[in-house]
Amino acid sequence: MDLLNQLETILESDPLIDEVGFIHPSQFVTLHKECGESGNLSADGDFGSTNMKFWNRDHKLGISTEVLLPLCKAAKSAFMNVMKQYKMLSNLSDSKSEDENAMYVSSLSCQSFEDEVMKHSRALLLLSSDFGTAWNARKLVVLKEQQLSMFTDELLLSALVLSYSPKSEQAWSHRRWVIKMIAGKHLNLQQILAKESELVEKIAERSKMNYRAWNHRCWLVSYMTREQMLHELKRSRDWAGLHVADNSCFHYRRRLMLRILENKQEGDDFSYGVENYHVMKEELDLNEVLVKRYIGREALWLHRRFLSLMWIQHLTTMCGISCHSEQKTGIDNEINLFLDKELCLLDSCSVIQDTEFEDFKAQAMYSAIYFLWLVKQIPQLRKIEMHEKLKVIVTSFTSSPSMSSRLGSDYQIQPWSGVSLPFIKSFATWIGDFITAAVGVVLASMDKVVRTKLTGCRPYGSSVSANNVDC
Amino acid sequence: MADASFGFSTLQMGELAIGKHVHYILSVEKKKDSFESVVMDHLRMNGAYWGLTTLDLLGKLDSVNADEVLSWIMACQHESGGFSGNIGHDPHILYTLSAVQVLALFNKLDVLDIDKVATYITGLQNEDGSFSGDMWGEVDTRFSYIAICCLSILRCLDKINVEKAVSYILSCKNLDGGFGCTPGGESHAGQIFCCVGALAITGSLHHVDKDLLGWWLCERQVKSGGLNGRPEKLPDVCYSWWVLSSLIMIDRVHWIDKEKLVKFILDCQDLENGGISDRPDDAVDVFHTYFGVAGLSLLEYPGLKAVDPAYALPVDVVNRIFFGR
């Protein structure tokens, strides 16, 4: 039996294969040994223990890296050949279909060609996951047949391909096409969404920061109900806590939150308002816990930028709606309170406890940049008497017993060493001063400088004073 | 802010091995019998664009037989007007742009039935202004860029609804200033290049908050000097193109350390056999060789042709298209 035939026979005989991998010949030996120890030597016949090209047990398929090239060539040529014939035939049956007998014959052979197309394209896609023409051929056939089982088979094949090639753009795109085809018509959309979300989580576990996988999950959100979105937010909470460097997961949570916050038309405005408040508050709290537990993680700090922005926007909107001056003062107070908390966070994060490890320096840097970003993004911040707050920080810096560790050696440079100088320079004088202030270098003119910069705030001003940024 | 001071520093950090890279690119075409080359077979049109644009930037486009390339490209065109990645494959907008770009490199756009290609691309615009990649309907801001860039090169941008195309791209903008594949998609430097490029070509850059986006983009530079495409990711030479070209288009390129980036790209060269890899000491490929060379060109590295950050073609080619030389 030739190689392609062997592979296709395995795929035919075990339709439940859920994982494919390419194995080095030396790994085959190990696998055989393990198999021998478990005493099932002959159980799988040709494709089990004796075969050195394919491995198929427990619905897992291994293909020897030694046969990849000839196998891939054979699959490609078999697929391209049958596709050519199939297209010719469907053109024929499209153009002349009067004769019933001829129609019967051509539909019969059409059917067998379709089977061949499906067989060869499947083998090919297990070797070359982004072979778009093979995915397209399957779409053609499935679309023609319109059977639910064929659509769901496509989801299985795509998942199988993703098991060895989790970033395959074509495999993800094929899924979306299938889902759009069957959603509503055949299956319950909510169930599909839940299953898809699970699949992404499973793949994301093995393939870190997989943009395509998370993009798929973000795509699902537009089809979700409010309840589902809230459920997803809850469900991905623990995962996020265990994968704090995975920006994609946090982006997914941002996407969910934005959708949750924007949908308030239907239903009870008030209860949604309360729920939304809690969604934001909980995420802010979770993020703070994570920021303090996992030192120096960029993704966590970027997430905090988003959360603070949302939070202040939320408070400001409430302020805009309310016309009572009492309430306005209350909200102003809330914003002030929030900023005080953020300044405390900044204060606690800019302590470099250990100069051996980069993490603390990174933490100090991210926290200070986070604050700068906030000042730039949120106009309200500039109206508030920021210089007073900064003065408090600076005072605490100078009076703190750990001050020597903060100002020790070349501290002034260290927290910023990850950021290139032009980056800092271009944030101009006011940011340069702010950095200086935030890391606790007390300038004699501190009070005046900060007040000028933060109230007159000319973001990214063009003139750069070397004195201020050459820290 | 032109920086002409690379003269002395490149001597310290090693130079671009131009001859080796030319040799590497020419040799890739001959190595057809590996698993890698077989599985890349379906996107040979992209490969042709990467390889040939690199050769042109290195001033060595004349080392290939233009007629051979042209007849192969035209054999990849379909009845619909679209091009496929190789002979016998299905057409897709991804390969259509590459085909048009390569024809532009050789100054052979006149072999095209421009209406036919334009009809194919126009037919892929959706009601909301977005573009599908092919008849099967996957939508992505990459396809918006491709459609806009391609039609602009063919001088018939007026055939699509530009206003809607722009508003769709803007609907993919995130609060961090970046752009994703579809509305609500995560910001990614590659997608940002596509969106900013499309906005630049259509004269719509005023819709971008340049400081905010510039901030996100320059935070992509890591300690080694290389750029990553998303937070927490390793640096990769290809982002020297995606991030750098975007920064140039929004006029914020002075926010990164250019000299360190030059050094990072040069460190990714295979000095023995030519070619550039994603990171130092990894295996080289044509994709990264192109983005490394194009990135150096954006950084005004001496001895390279200038490259246009929006059209991703040598500036002289772009000038020829729009100003008849």
PDB file of C-alpha atoms in Angstrom, chain A residues 9-167:
ATOM      1  CA  THR A   9      -7.071   4.143   5.350  1.00  0.00           C
ATOM      2  CA  ILE A  10      -6.169   5.090   8.908  1.00  0.00           C
ATOM      3  CA  LEU A  11      -8.282   8.235   8.704  1.00  0.00           C
ATOM      4  CA  GLU A  12     -11.177   6.195   7.320  1.00  0.00           C
ATOM      5  CA  SER A  13     -10.923   3.478   9.957  1.00  0.00           C
ATOM      6  CA  ASP A  14     -10.644   5.833  12.909  1.00  0.00           C
ATOM      7  CA  PRO A  15     -12.946   8.800  12.344  1.00  0.00           C
ATOM      8  CA  LEU A  16     -12.552   9.875  15.966  1.00  0.00           C
ATOM      9  CA  ILE A  17      -8.897  10.875  15.716  1.00  0.00           C
ATOM     10  CA  ASP A  18      -8.606  14.111  17.649  1.00  0.00           C
ATOM     11  CA  GLU A  19      -4.895  14.795  17.604  1.00  0.00           C
ATOM     12  CA  VAL A  20      -2.192  14.666  14.953  1.00  0.00           C
ATOM     13  CA  GLY A  21       1.517  15.149  15.400  1.00  0.00           C
ATOM     14  CA  PHE A  22       4.706  14.688  13.423  1.00  0.00           C
ATOM     15  CA  ILE A  23       7.098  12.265  15.101  1.00  0.00           C
ATOM     16  CA  HIS A  24      10.806  11.730  14.653  1.00  0.00           C
ATOM     17  CA  PRO A  25      11.726   8.099  13.833  1.00  0.00           C
ATOM     18  CA  SER A  26      13.564   7.768  17.158  1.00  0.00           C
ATOM     19  CA  GLN A  27      10.335   8.612  18.958  1.00  0.00           C
ATOM     20  CA  PHE A  28       8.661   5.698  17.214  1.00  0.00           C
ATOM     21  CA  VAL A  29      11.053   3.380  18.993  1.00  0.00           C
ATOM     22  CA  THR A  30      10.067   4.858  22.343  1.00  0.00           C
ATOM     23  CA  LEU A  31       6.407   4.552  21.472  1.00  0.00           C
ATOM     24  CA  HIS A  32       6.848   0.905  20.509  1.00  0.00           C
ATOM     25  CA  LYS A  33       8.569   0.200  23.779  1.00  0.00           C
ATOM     26  CA  GLU A  34       5.788   1.791  25.781  1.00  0.00           C
ATOM     27  CA  CYS A  35       3.301  -0.154  23.755  1.00  0.00           C
ATOM     28  CA  GLY A  36       5.191  -3.386  24.291  1.00  0.00           C
ATOM     29  CA  GLU A  37       5.179  -2.840  28.023  1.00  0.00           C
ATOM     30  CA  SER A  38       1.452  -2.372  28.058  1.00  0.00           C
ATOM     31  CA  GLY A  39       1.156  -5.728  26.282  1.00  0.00           C
ATOM     32  CA  ASN A  40      -0.944  -4.701  23.299  1.00  0.00           C
ATOM     33  CA  LEU A  41       1.574  -5.448  20.635  1.00  0.00           C
ATOM     34  CA  SER A  42      -0.579  -6.777  17.867  1.00  0.00           C
ATOM     35  CA  ALA A  43      -3.861  -5.099  18.693  1.00  0.00           C
ATOM     36  CA  ASP A  44      -3.560  -2.380  16.084  1.00  0.00           C
ATOM     37  CA  GLY A  45      -2.144  -4.484  13.322  1.00  0.00           C
ATOM     38  CA  ASP A  46      -0.474  -2.572  10.564  1.00  0.00           C
ATOM     39  CA  PHE A  47      -0.727   0.875  12.057  1.00  0.00           C
ATOM     40  CA  GLY A  48       0.054   0.126  15.624  1.00  0.00           C
ATOM     41  CA  SER A  49       3.302  -1.250  16.852  1.00  0.00           C
ATOM     42  CA  THR A  50       5.046  -2.527  13.763  1.00  0.00           C
ATOM     43  CA  ASN A  51       4.521   0.410  11.466  1.00  0.00           C
ATOM     44  CA  MET A  52       7.371   2.906  11.452  1.00  0.00           C
ATOM     45  CA  LYS A  53       5.571   5.528   9.395  1.00  0.00           C
ATOM     46  CA  PHE A  54       2.267   5.975  11.149  1.00  0.00           C
ATOM     47  CA  TRP A  55       1.178   5.624  14.716  1.00  0.00           C
ATOM     48  CA  ASN A  56      -2.479   5.348  15.611  1.00  0.00           C
ATOM     49  CA  ARG A  57      -3.718   4.550  19.095  1.00  0.00           C
ATOM     50  CA  ASP A  58      -6.342   6.012  21.393  1.00  0.00           C
ATOM     51  CA  HIS A  59      -7.527   8.222  18.544  1.00  0.00           C
ATOM     52  CA  LYS A  60      -4.137   9.884  18.259  1.00  0.00           C
ATOM     53  CA  LEU A  61      -2.248   9.891  14.978  1.00  0.00           C
ATOM     54  CA  GLY A  62       1.503  10.219  14.641  1.00  0.00           C
ATOM     55  CA  ILE A  63       3.191  10.646  11.273  1.00  0.00           C
ATOM     56  CA  SER A  64       6.902  10.029  10.851  1.00  0.00           C
ATOM     57  CA  THR A  65       8.846  13.117   9.880  1.00  0.00           C
ATOM     58  CA  GLU A  66      10.716  10.861   7.459  1.00  0.00           C
ATOM     59  CA  VAL A  67       7.717  10.370   5.214  1.00  0.00           C
ATOM     60  CA  LEU A  68       6.372  13.923   5.355  1.00  0.00           C
ATOM     61  CA  LEU A  69       7.840  15.096   2.074  1.00  0.00           C
ATOM     62  CA  PRO A  70       6.777  12.187  -0.179  1.00  0.00           C
ATOM     63  CA  LEU A  71       3.426  11.979   1.596  1.00  0.00           C
ATOM     64  CA  CYS A  72       2.715  15.658   1.168  1.00  0.00           C
ATOM     65  CA  LYS A  73       3.671  15.539  -2.502  1.00  0.00           C
ATOM     66  CA  ALA A  74       1.441  12.525  -3.097  1.00  0.00           C
ATOM     67  CA  ALA A  75      -1.501  14.085  -1.271  1.00  0.00           C
ATOM     68  CA  LYS A  76      -1.126  17.309  -3.165  1.00  0.00           C
ATOM     69  CA  SER A  77      -0.983  15.711  -6.566  1.00  0.00           C
ATOM     70  CA  ALA A  78      -3.888  13.345  -5.795  1.00  0.00           C
ATOM     71  CA  PHE A  79      -5.987  16.270  -4.604  1.00  0.00           C
ATOM     72  CA  MET A  80      -5.125  18.560  -7.516  1.00  0.00           C
ATOM     73  CA  ASN A  81      -5.898  15.804 -10.028  1.00  0.00           C
ATOM     74  CA  VAL A  82      -9.251  14.847  -8.643  1.00  0.00           C
ATOM     75  CA  MET A  83     -10.199  18.487  -8.213  1.00  0.00           C
ATOM     76  CA  LYS A  84      -9.517  19.178 -11.863  1.00  0.00           C
ATOM     77  CA  GLN A  85     -11.771  16.306 -12.887  1.00  0.00           C
ATOM     78  CA  TYR A  86     -14.459  17.241 -10.409  1.00  0.00           C
ATOM     79  CA  LYS A  87     -14.590  20.822 -11.639  1.00  0.00           C
ATOM     80  CA  MET A  88     -14.796  19.688 -15.239  1.00  0.00           C
ATOM     81  CA  LEU A  89     -17.626  17.346 -14.397  1.00  0.00           C
ATOM     82  CA  SER A  90     -19.628  19.923 -12.453  1.00  0.00           C
ATOM     83  CA  ASN A  91     -19.219  22.371 -15.324  1.00  0.00           C
ATOM     84  CA  LEU A  92     -20.576  19.704 -17.654  1.00  0.00           C
ATOM     85  CA  SER A  93     -23.564  18.840 -15.476  1.00  0.00           C
ATOM     86  CA  ASP A  94     -24.306  22.538 -15.107  1.00  0.00           C
ATOM     87  CA  SER A  95     -24.387  23.203 -18.832  1.00  0.00           C
ATOM     88  CA  LYS A  96     -26.415  20.301 -20.212  1.00  0.00           C
ATOM     89  CA  SER A  97     -28.924  18.583 -17.969  1.00  0.00           C
ATOM     90  CA  GLU A  98     -31.856  17.747 -20.222  1.00  0.00           C
ATOM     91  CA  ASP A  99     -31.193  14.058 -20.610  1.00  0.00           C
ATOM     92  CA  GLU A 100     -32.355  12.379 -17.414  1.00  0.00           C
ATOM     93  CA  ASN A 101     -30.231   9.346 -17.930  1.00  0.00           C
ATOM     94  CA  ALA A 102     -27.097  11.402 -18.478  1.00  0.00           C
ATOM     95  CA  MET A 103     -27.940  13.374 -15.371  1.00  0.00           C
ATOM     96  CA  TYR A 104     -28.206  10.202 -13.342  1.00  0.00           C
ATOM     97  CA  VAL A 105     -24.869   8.948 -14.600  1.00  0.00           C
ATOM     98  CA  SER A 106     -23.140  12.263 -14.023  1.00  0.00           C
ATOM     99  CA  SER A 107     -24.617  12.675 -10.537  1.00  0.00           C
ATOM    100  CA  LEU A 108     -23.402   9.202  -9.715  1.00  0.00           C
ATOM    101  CA  SER A 109     -19.863   9.910 -10.836  1.00  0.00           C
ATOM    102  CA  CYS A 110     -20.107  13.370  -9.287  1.00  0.00           C
ATOM    103  CA  GLN A 111     -20.781  11.688  -5.974  1.00  0.00           C
ATOM    104  CA  SER A 112     -17.749   9.453  -6.258  1.00  0.00           C
ATOM    105  CA  PHE A 113     -15.580  12.401  -7.243  1.00  0.00           C
ATOM    106  CA  GLU A 114     -16.863  14.309  -4.240  1.00  0.00           C
ATOM    107  CA  ASP A 115     -15.845  11.422  -2.003  1.00  0.00           C
ATOM    108  CA  GLU A 116     -12.392  11.490  -3.539  1.00  0.00           C
ATOM    109  CA  VAL A 117     -12.111  15.250  -3.139  1.00  0.00           C
ATOM    110  CA  MET A 118     -13.024  14.959   0.523  1.00  0.00           C
ATOM    111  CA  LYS A 119     -10.632  12.070   1.095  1.00  0.00           C
ATOM    112  CA  HIS A 120      -7.574  13.638  -0.524  1.00  0.00           C
ATOM    113  CA  SER A 121      -8.163  17.146   0.784  1.00  0.00           C
ATOM    114  CA  ARG A 122      -8.398  15.766   4.317  1.00  0.00           C
ATOM    115  CA  ALA A 123      -5.082  13.968   4.000  1.00  0.00           C
ATOM    116  CA  LEU A 124      -3.496  17.035   2.445  1.00  0.00           C
ATOM    117  CA  LEU A 125      -4.736  19.410   5.145  1.00  0.00           C
ATOM    118  CA  LEU A 126      -3.283  17.193   7.844  1.00  0.00           C
ATOM    119  CA  LEU A 127       0.108  17.828   6.250  1.00  0.00           C
ATOM    120  CA  SER A 128      -0.282  21.368   4.936  1.00  0.00           C
ATOM    121  CA  SER A 129      -2.752  23.234   7.106  1.00  0.00           C
ATOM    122  CA  ASP A 130      -2.950  26.473   5.142  1.00  0.00           C
ATOM    123  CA  PHE A 131      -3.589  24.927   1.738  1.00  0.00           C
ATOM    124  CA  GLY A 132      -6.527  27.259   1.035  1.00  0.00           C
ATOM    125  CA  THR A 133      -7.641  25.566  -2.173  1.00  0.00           C
ATOM    126  CA  ALA A 134      -8.202  22.304  -0.294  1.00  0.00           C
ATOM    127  CA  TRP A 135     -10.341  24.009   2.341  1.00  0.00           C
ATOM    128  CA  ASN A 136     -12.283  25.721  -0.445  1.00  0.00           C
ATOM    129  CA  ALA A 137     -12.886  22.421  -2.228  1.00  0.00           C
ATOM    130  CA  ARG A 138     -14.446  21.063   0.945  1.00  0.00           C
ATOM    131  CA  LYS A 139     -16.664  24.118   1.238  1.00  0.00           C
ATOM    132  CA  LEU A 140     -17.869  23.545  -2.341  1.00  0.00           C
ATOM    133  CA  VAL A 141     -18.802  19.934  -1.675  1.00  0.00           C
ATOM    134  CA  VAL A 142     -20.393  20.537   1.720  1.00  0.00           C
ATOM    135  CA  LEU A 143     -22.402  23.441   0.374  1.00  0.00           C
ATOM    136  CA  LYS A 144     -23.750  21.269  -2.401  1.00  0.00           C
ATOM    137  CA  GLU A 145     -24.786  18.431  -0.129  1.00  0.00           C
ATOM    138  CA  GLN A 146     -26.283  20.581   2.659  1.00  0.00           C
ATOM    139  CA  GLN A 147     -26.171  17.835   5.284  1.00  0.00           C
ATOM    140  CA  LEU A 148     -25.746  18.778   8.906  1.00  0.00           C
ATOM    141  CA  SER A 149     -23.404  15.841   9.521  1.00  0.00           C
ATOM    142  CA  MET A 150     -21.058  17.078   6.819  1.00  0.00           C
ATOM    143  CA  PHE A 151     -20.940  20.540   8.353  1.00  0.00           C
ATOM    144  CA  THR A 152     -20.136  19.137  11.785  1.00  0.00           C
ATOM    145  CA  ASP A 153     -17.479  16.881  10.235  1.00  0.00           C
ATOM    146  CA  GLU A 154     -15.815  20.045   8.989  1.00  0.00           C
ATOM    147  CA  LEU A 155     -15.654  21.360  12.540  1.00  0.00           C
ATOM    148  CA  LEU A 156     -13.981  18.104  13.588  1.00  0.00           C
ATOM    149  CA  LEU A 157     -11.431  18.246  10.782  1.00  0.00           C
ATOM    150  CA  SER A 158     -10.636  21.868  11.496  1.00  0.00           C
ATOM    151  CA  ALA A 159     -10.122  21.031  15.196  1.00  0.00           C
ATOM    152  CA  LEU A 160      -7.884  18.134  14.191  1.00  0.00           C
ATOM    153  CA  VAL A 161      -5.769  20.379  11.970  1.00  0.00           C
ATOM    154  CA  LEU A 162      -5.566  22.929  14.782  1.00  0.00           C
ATOM    155  CA  SER A 163      -4.225  20.199  17.059  1.00  0.00           C
ATOM    156  CA  TYR A 164      -0.959  20.184  15.106  1.00  0.00           C
ATOM    157  CA  SER A 165      -1.105  23.686  13.649  1.00  0.00           C
ATOM    158  CA  PRO A 166      -2.893  25.868  16.231  1.00  0.00           C
ATOM    159  CA  LYS A 167      -2.113  29.066  14.353  1.00  0.00           C
TER     160      LYS A 167
END
